[in-house]
PDB file of C-alpha atoms in Angstrom:
ATOM      1  CA  MET A   1     122.413   4.476 129.255  1.00  0.00           C
ATOM      2  CA  GLN A   2     120.878   5.094 125.884  1.00  0.00           C
ATOM      3  CA  ASP A   3     122.008   1.720 124.509  1.00  0.00           C
ATOM      4  CA  PHE A   4     121.220  -0.327 127.603  1.00  0.00           C
ATOM      5  CA  GLN A   5     121.154  -4.060 127.053  1.00  0.00           C
ATOM      6  CA  LYS A   6     119.702  -6.026 129.949  1.00  0.00           C
ATOM      7  CA  PRO A   7     122.326  -8.443 131.270  1.00  0.00           C
ATOM      8  CA  SER A   8     121.622 -12.181 131.386  1.00  0.00           C
ATOM      9  CA  ALA A   9     120.236 -13.672 134.571  1.00  0.00           C
ATOM     10  CA  ASP A  10     123.666 -15.174 135.350  1.00  0.00           C
ATOM     11  CA  GLU A  11     125.291 -11.737 135.001  1.00  0.00           C
ATOM     12  CA  LEU A  12     122.573 -10.129 137.186  1.00  0.00           C
ATOM     13  CA  LYS A  13     123.118 -12.732 139.823  1.00  0.00           C
ATOM     14  CA  LYS A  14     126.793 -11.702 139.973  1.00  0.00           C
ATOM     15  CA  LYS A  15     125.984  -7.955 140.033  1.00  0.00           C
ATOM     16  CA  LEU A  16     123.027  -7.960 142.455  1.00  0.00           C
ATOM     17  CA  THR A  17     122.534  -9.242 145.965  1.00  0.00           C
ATOM     18  CA  PRO A  18     120.193 -12.252 146.291  1.00  0.00           C
ATOM     19  CA  MET A  19     117.439  -9.927 147.539  1.00  0.00           C
ATOM     20  CA  GLN A  20     117.953  -7.453 144.682  1.00  0.00           C
ATOM     21  CA  PHE A  21     117.788 -10.258 142.191  1.00  0.00           C
ATOM     22  CA  GLU A  22     114.640 -11.851 143.648  1.00  0.00           C
ATOM     23  CA  VAL A  23     112.819  -8.509 143.905  1.00  0.00           C
ATOM     24  CA  THR A  24     113.758  -7.144 140.476  1.00  0.00           C
ATOM     25  CA  GLN A  25     113.589 -10.391 138.467  1.00  0.00           C
ATOM     26  CA  HIS A  26     110.975 -12.485 140.300  1.00  0.00           C
ATOM     27  CA  ALA A  27     108.694  -9.738 141.747  1.00  0.00           C
ATOM     28  CA  ASP A  28     109.608 -10.648 145.341  1.00  0.00           C
ATOM     29  CA  THR A  29     109.032  -8.216 148.201  1.00  0.00           C
ATOM     30  CA  GLU A  30     111.685  -7.226 150.776  1.00  0.00           C
ATOM     31  CA  PRO A  31     110.764  -6.955 154.459  1.00  0.00           C
ATOM     32  CA  ALA A  32     109.033  -3.797 155.587  1.00  0.00           C
ATOM     33  CA  PHE A  33     111.095  -1.522 157.827  1.00  0.00           C
ATOM     34  CA  ARG A  34     114.220  -3.728 157.121  1.00  0.00           C
ATOM     35  CA  ASN A  35     115.385  -2.238 153.877  1.00  0.00           C
ATOM     36  CA  ASP A  36     117.915   0.411 152.865  1.00  0.00           C
ATOM     37  CA  PHE A  37     115.717   3.400 151.963  1.00  0.00           C
ATOM     38  CA  TRP A  38     112.432   3.318 153.812  1.00  0.00           C
ATOM     39  CA  ASN A  39     113.823   5.833 156.311  1.00  0.00           C
ATOM     40  CA  ASN A  40     116.268   7.669 154.087  1.00  0.00           C
ATOM     41  CA  HIS A  41     115.775  11.482 154.249  1.00  0.00           C
ATOM     42  CA  LYS A  42     118.781  12.565 152.225  1.00  0.00           C
ATOM     43  CA  PRO A  43     118.224  14.543 148.959  1.00  0.00           C
ATOM     44  CA  GLY A  44     119.019  12.769 145.763  1.00  0.00           C
ATOM     45  CA  LEU A  45     117.793  10.413 143.014  1.00  0.00           C
ATOM     46  CA  TYR A  46     116.621   6.830 143.150  1.00  0.00           C
ATOM     47  CA  VAL A  47     117.646   4.933 140.038  1.00  0.00           C
ATOM     48  CA  ASP A  48     116.941   1.422 138.755  1.00  0.00           C
ATOM     49  CA  ILE A  49     119.490  -0.975 140.330  1.00  0.00           C
ATOM     50  CA  VAL A  50     119.699  -2.876 137.012  1.00  0.00           C
ATOM     51  CA  SER A  51     119.722  -0.143 134.297  1.00  0.00           C
ATOM     52  CA  GLY A  52     120.744   3.001 136.248  1.00  0.00           C
ATOM     53  CA  LYS A  53     117.774   4.862 134.785  1.00  0.00           C
ATOM     54  CA  PRO A  54     116.414   7.625 137.096  1.00  0.00           C
ATOM     55  CA  LEU A  55     113.076   6.562 138.554  1.00  0.00           C
ATOM     56  CA  PHE A  56     112.213   8.729 141.602  1.00  0.00           C
ATOM     57  CA  SER A  57     113.384  11.881 143.377  1.00  0.00           C
ATOM     58  CA  SER A  58     113.688  12.413 147.068  1.00  0.00           C
ATOM     59  CA  LEU A  59     111.676  15.595 146.481  1.00  0.00           C
ATOM     60  CA  ASP A  60     108.624  13.354 145.912  1.00  0.00           C
ATOM     61  CA  LYS A  61     109.383  10.934 148.756  1.00  0.00           C
ATOM     62  CA  PHE A  62     107.177  10.829 151.858  1.00  0.00           C
ATOM     63  CA  ASP A  63     106.695   8.798 154.993  1.00  0.00           C
ATOM     64  CA  SER A  64     103.645   6.662 154.442  1.00  0.00           C
ATOM     65  CA  GLY A  65     104.245   4.470 157.487  1.00  0.00           C
ATOM     66  CA  CYS A  66     104.256   1.302 155.284  1.00  0.00           C
ATOM     67  CA  GLY A  67     107.969   0.434 155.866  1.00  0.00           C
ATOM     68  CA  TRP A  68     109.021   0.881 152.241  1.00  0.00           C
ATOM     69  CA  PRO A  69     110.131   4.000 150.361  1.00  0.00           C
ATOM     70  CA  SER A  70     107.048   5.819 149.137  1.00  0.00           C
ATOM     71  CA  PHE A  71     106.854   8.428 146.409  1.00  0.00           C
ATOM     72  CA  SER A  72     103.989  10.569 145.193  1.00  0.00           C
ATOM     73  CA  LYS A  73     105.098  10.269 141.575  1.00  0.00           C
ATOM     74  CA  PRO A  74     107.885   8.917 139.376  1.00  0.00           C
ATOM     75  CA  LEU A  75     110.486  11.239 137.995  1.00  0.00           C
ATOM     76  CA  MET A  76     109.419  10.416 134.449  1.00  0.00           C
ATOM     77  CA  ASP A  77     106.172   8.672 133.666  1.00  0.00           C
ATOM     78  CA  LYS A  78     107.636   6.867 130.658  1.00  0.00           C
ATOM     79  CA  GLU A  79     110.250   5.023 132.740  1.00  0.00           C
ATOM     80  CA  VAL A  80     107.797   3.592 135.294  1.00  0.00           C
ATOM     81  CA  VAL A  81     105.168   1.340 133.728  1.00  0.00           C
ATOM     82  CA  GLU A  82     102.044  -0.134 135.390  1.00  0.00           C
ATOM     83  CA  ARG A  83     100.656  -3.625 135.038  1.00  0.00           C
ATOM     84  CA  SER A  84      97.697  -5.353 136.635  1.00  0.00           C
ATOM     85  CA  ASP A  85      98.692  -7.732 139.432  1.00  0.00           C
ATOM     86  CA  VAL A  86      96.263 -10.261 140.786  1.00  0.00           C
ATOM     87  CA  SER A  87      98.848 -12.324 142.779  1.00  0.00           C
ATOM     88  CA  HIS A  88      98.357 -13.289 146.424  1.00  0.00           C
ATOM     89  CA  GLY A  89      94.581 -13.023 146.097  1.00  0.00           C
ATOM     90  CA  MET A  90      94.653  -9.248 145.727  1.00  0.00           C
ATOM     91  CA  MET A  91      94.033  -6.812 142.908  1.00  0.00           C
ATOM     92  CA  ARG A  92      96.900  -4.355 142.744  1.00  0.00           C
ATOM     93  CA  THR A  93      98.839  -2.301 140.230  1.00  0.00           C
ATOM     94  CA  GLU A  94     102.478  -3.401 139.842  1.00  0.00           C
ATOM     95  CA  VAL A  95     105.111  -0.901 138.801  1.00  0.00           C
ATOM     96  CA  ARG A  96     108.137  -1.910 136.742  1.00  0.00           C
ATOM     97  CA  SER A  97     110.999  -0.058 135.104  1.00  0.00           C
ATOM     98  CA  GLN A  98     110.525   0.358 131.341  1.00  0.00           C
ATOM     99  CA  THR A  99     114.196  -0.030 130.359  1.00  0.00           C
ATOM    100  CA  ALA A 100     115.200  -3.095 132.413  1.00  0.00           C
ATOM    101  CA  ASP A 101     111.732  -4.480 133.155  1.00  0.00           C
ATOM    102  CA  SER A 102     112.661  -4.588 136.864  1.00  0.00           C
ATOM    103  CA  HIS A 103     109.882  -5.152 139.399  1.00  0.00           C
ATOM    104  CA  LEU A 104     109.827  -2.053 141.576  1.00  0.00           C
ATOM    105  CA  GLY A 105     106.761  -2.375 143.761  1.00  0.00           C
ATOM    106  CA  HIS A 106     103.102  -1.219 143.535  1.00  0.00           C
ATOM    107  CA  VAL A 107     101.154   1.977 143.237  1.00  0.00           C
ATOM    108  CA  PHE A 108      98.114   2.780 145.376  1.00  0.00           C
ATOM    109  CA  ASN A 109      95.608   5.620 145.381  1.00  0.00           C
ATOM    110  CA  ASP A 110      96.053   6.552 149.028  1.00  0.00           C
ATOM    111  CA  GLY A 111      98.939   9.030 148.646  1.00  0.00           C
ATOM    112  CA  PRO A 112      99.193  12.780 149.370  1.00  0.00           C
ATOM    113  CA  ALA A 113      98.025  15.608 147.162  1.00  0.00           C
ATOM    114  CA  PRO A 114      98.433  16.611 144.454  1.00  0.00           C
ATOM    115  CA  THR A 115      98.643  13.159 142.852  1.00  0.00           C
ATOM    116  CA  GLY A 116      96.829  11.096 145.471  1.00  0.00           C
ATOM    117  CA  LEU A 117      99.206   8.244 144.622  1.00  0.00           C
ATOM    118  CA  ARG A 118     101.629   6.211 146.717  1.00  0.00           C
ATOM    119  CA  TYR A 119     104.349   4.451 144.810  1.00  0.00           C
ATOM    120  CA  CYS A 120     105.398   1.804 147.347  1.00  0.00           C
ATOM    121  CA  ILE A 121     108.802   0.724 146.114  1.00  0.00           C
ATOM    122  CA  ASN A 122     111.267  -1.990 147.207  1.00  0.00           C
ATOM    123  CA  SER A 123     114.653  -0.516 148.236  1.00  0.00           C
ATOM    124  CA  ALA A 124     116.224  -3.593 146.665  1.00  0.00           C
ATOM    125  CA  SER A 125     115.145  -2.377 143.199  1.00  0.00           C
ATOM    126  CA  LEU A 126     116.836   0.967 143.711  1.00  0.00           C
ATOM    127  CA  ARG A 127     120.254   2.623 143.973  1.00  0.00           C
ATOM    128  CA  PHE A 128     120.342   5.962 145.725  1.00  0.00           C
ATOM    129  CA  VAL A 129     122.517   8.740 144.304  1.00  0.00           C
ATOM    130  CA  PRO A 130     123.022  11.580 146.804  1.00  0.00           C
ATOM    131  CA  VAL A 131     122.487  15.076 145.369  1.00  0.00           C
ATOM    132  CA  GLU A 132     126.114  15.966 145.899  1.00  0.00           C
ATOM    133  CA  GLU A 133     127.175  13.012 143.729  1.00  0.00           C
ATOM    134  CA  MET A 134     124.597  13.377 140.975  1.00  0.00           C
ATOM    135  CA  GLU A 135     126.645  15.436 138.558  1.00  0.00           C
ATOM    136  CA  LYS A 136     129.744  13.237 138.868  1.00  0.00           C
ATOM    137  CA  ALA A 137     127.541  10.087 138.445  1.00  0.00           C
ATOM    138  CA  GLY A 138     126.068  11.425 135.159  1.00  0.00           C
ATOM    139  CA  TYR A 139     122.775  12.679 136.572  1.00  0.00           C
ATOM    140  CA  GLY A 140     123.531  16.440 136.386  1.00  0.00           C
ATOM    141  CA  ALA A 141     120.560  17.023 134.141  1.00  0.00           C
ATOM    142  CA  TYR A 142     118.347  16.327 137.132  1.00  0.00           C
ATOM    143  CA  LEU A 143     119.873  18.811 139.541  1.00  0.00           C
ATOM    144  CA  ALA A 144     117.629  21.902 138.795  1.00  0.00           C
ATOM    145  CA  PRO A 145     114.798  20.941 141.179  1.00  0.00           C
ATOM    146  CA  PHE A 146     117.296  20.411 143.972  1.00  0.00           C
ATOM    147  CA  VAL A 147     118.857  23.792 143.291  1.00  0.00           C
ATOM    148  CA  LYS A 148     115.434  25.440 143.246  1.00  0.00           C
ATOM    149  CA  ALA A 149     114.585  23.774 146.566  1.00  0.00           C
ATOM    150  CA  GLY A 150     117.814  25.124 148.058  1.00  0.00           C
ATOM    151  CA  LEU A 151     119.179  21.613 148.611  1.00  0.00           C
ATOM    152  CA  TYR A 152     122.133  21.959 146.261  1.00  0.00           C
ATOM    153  CA  LYS A 153     124.364  24.806 145.275  1.00  0.00           C
ATOM    154  CA  PRO A 154     125.969  24.393 141.799  1.00  0.00           C
ATOM    155  CA  GLN A 155     129.735  24.155 141.973  1.00  0.00           C
ATOM    156  CA  PRO A 156     131.616  26.688 139.846  1.00  0.00           C
ATOM    157  CA  LYS A 157     133.291  25.120 136.801  1.00  0.00           C
ATOM    158  CA  ALA A 158     137.014  24.864 137.039  1.00  0.00           C
ATOM    159  CA  GLU A 159     138.742  27.404 134.828  1.00  0.00           C
ATOM    160  CA  THR A 160     140.569  25.850 131.954  1.00  0.00           C
ATOM    161  CA  ALA A 161     143.402  27.296 129.880  1.00  0.00           C
ATOM    162  CA  GLU A 162     140.927  27.474 126.934  1.00  0.00           C
ATOM    163  CA  SER A 163     138.393  29.504 128.908  1.00  0.00           C
ATOM    164  CA  LYS A 164     141.050  32.038 129.931  1.00  0.00           C
ATOM    165  CA  LYS A 165     141.694  33.110 126.317  1.00  0.00           C
TER     166      LYS A 165
END
């Protein structure tokens, strides 16, 4: 993921569903309450559908009642960037992924403590990696908070012939 090169629009159209493409590339919005993750309560990571970069943790997800996945903060501030959005006659703050420049959604200041923020994110811009699959999928570095929360028990490493010496 270090050397990520954003695929061309044609490649992305082949990789993504039409909704994922429109949301991430054209700042569209998927329907509220009719998307993959608004009601997902499983522990895990939410990563950029285009780049695979980790964006949000289920540990920061909450039910805001808006019909889209809502998070109180991004996993890493540097990967979620904010831009002014004055489309549709409103003044909002758009959030995009730094690496792939994917449109994610918007951030509002009506979230829970301690941040007071609500990152209202389109499911179509995300891929969910369940906690039990994180290590295998290359996201093992993000497991510690899930272990601390008692949501994941590290698996013992298989003993190798080298480690028996």
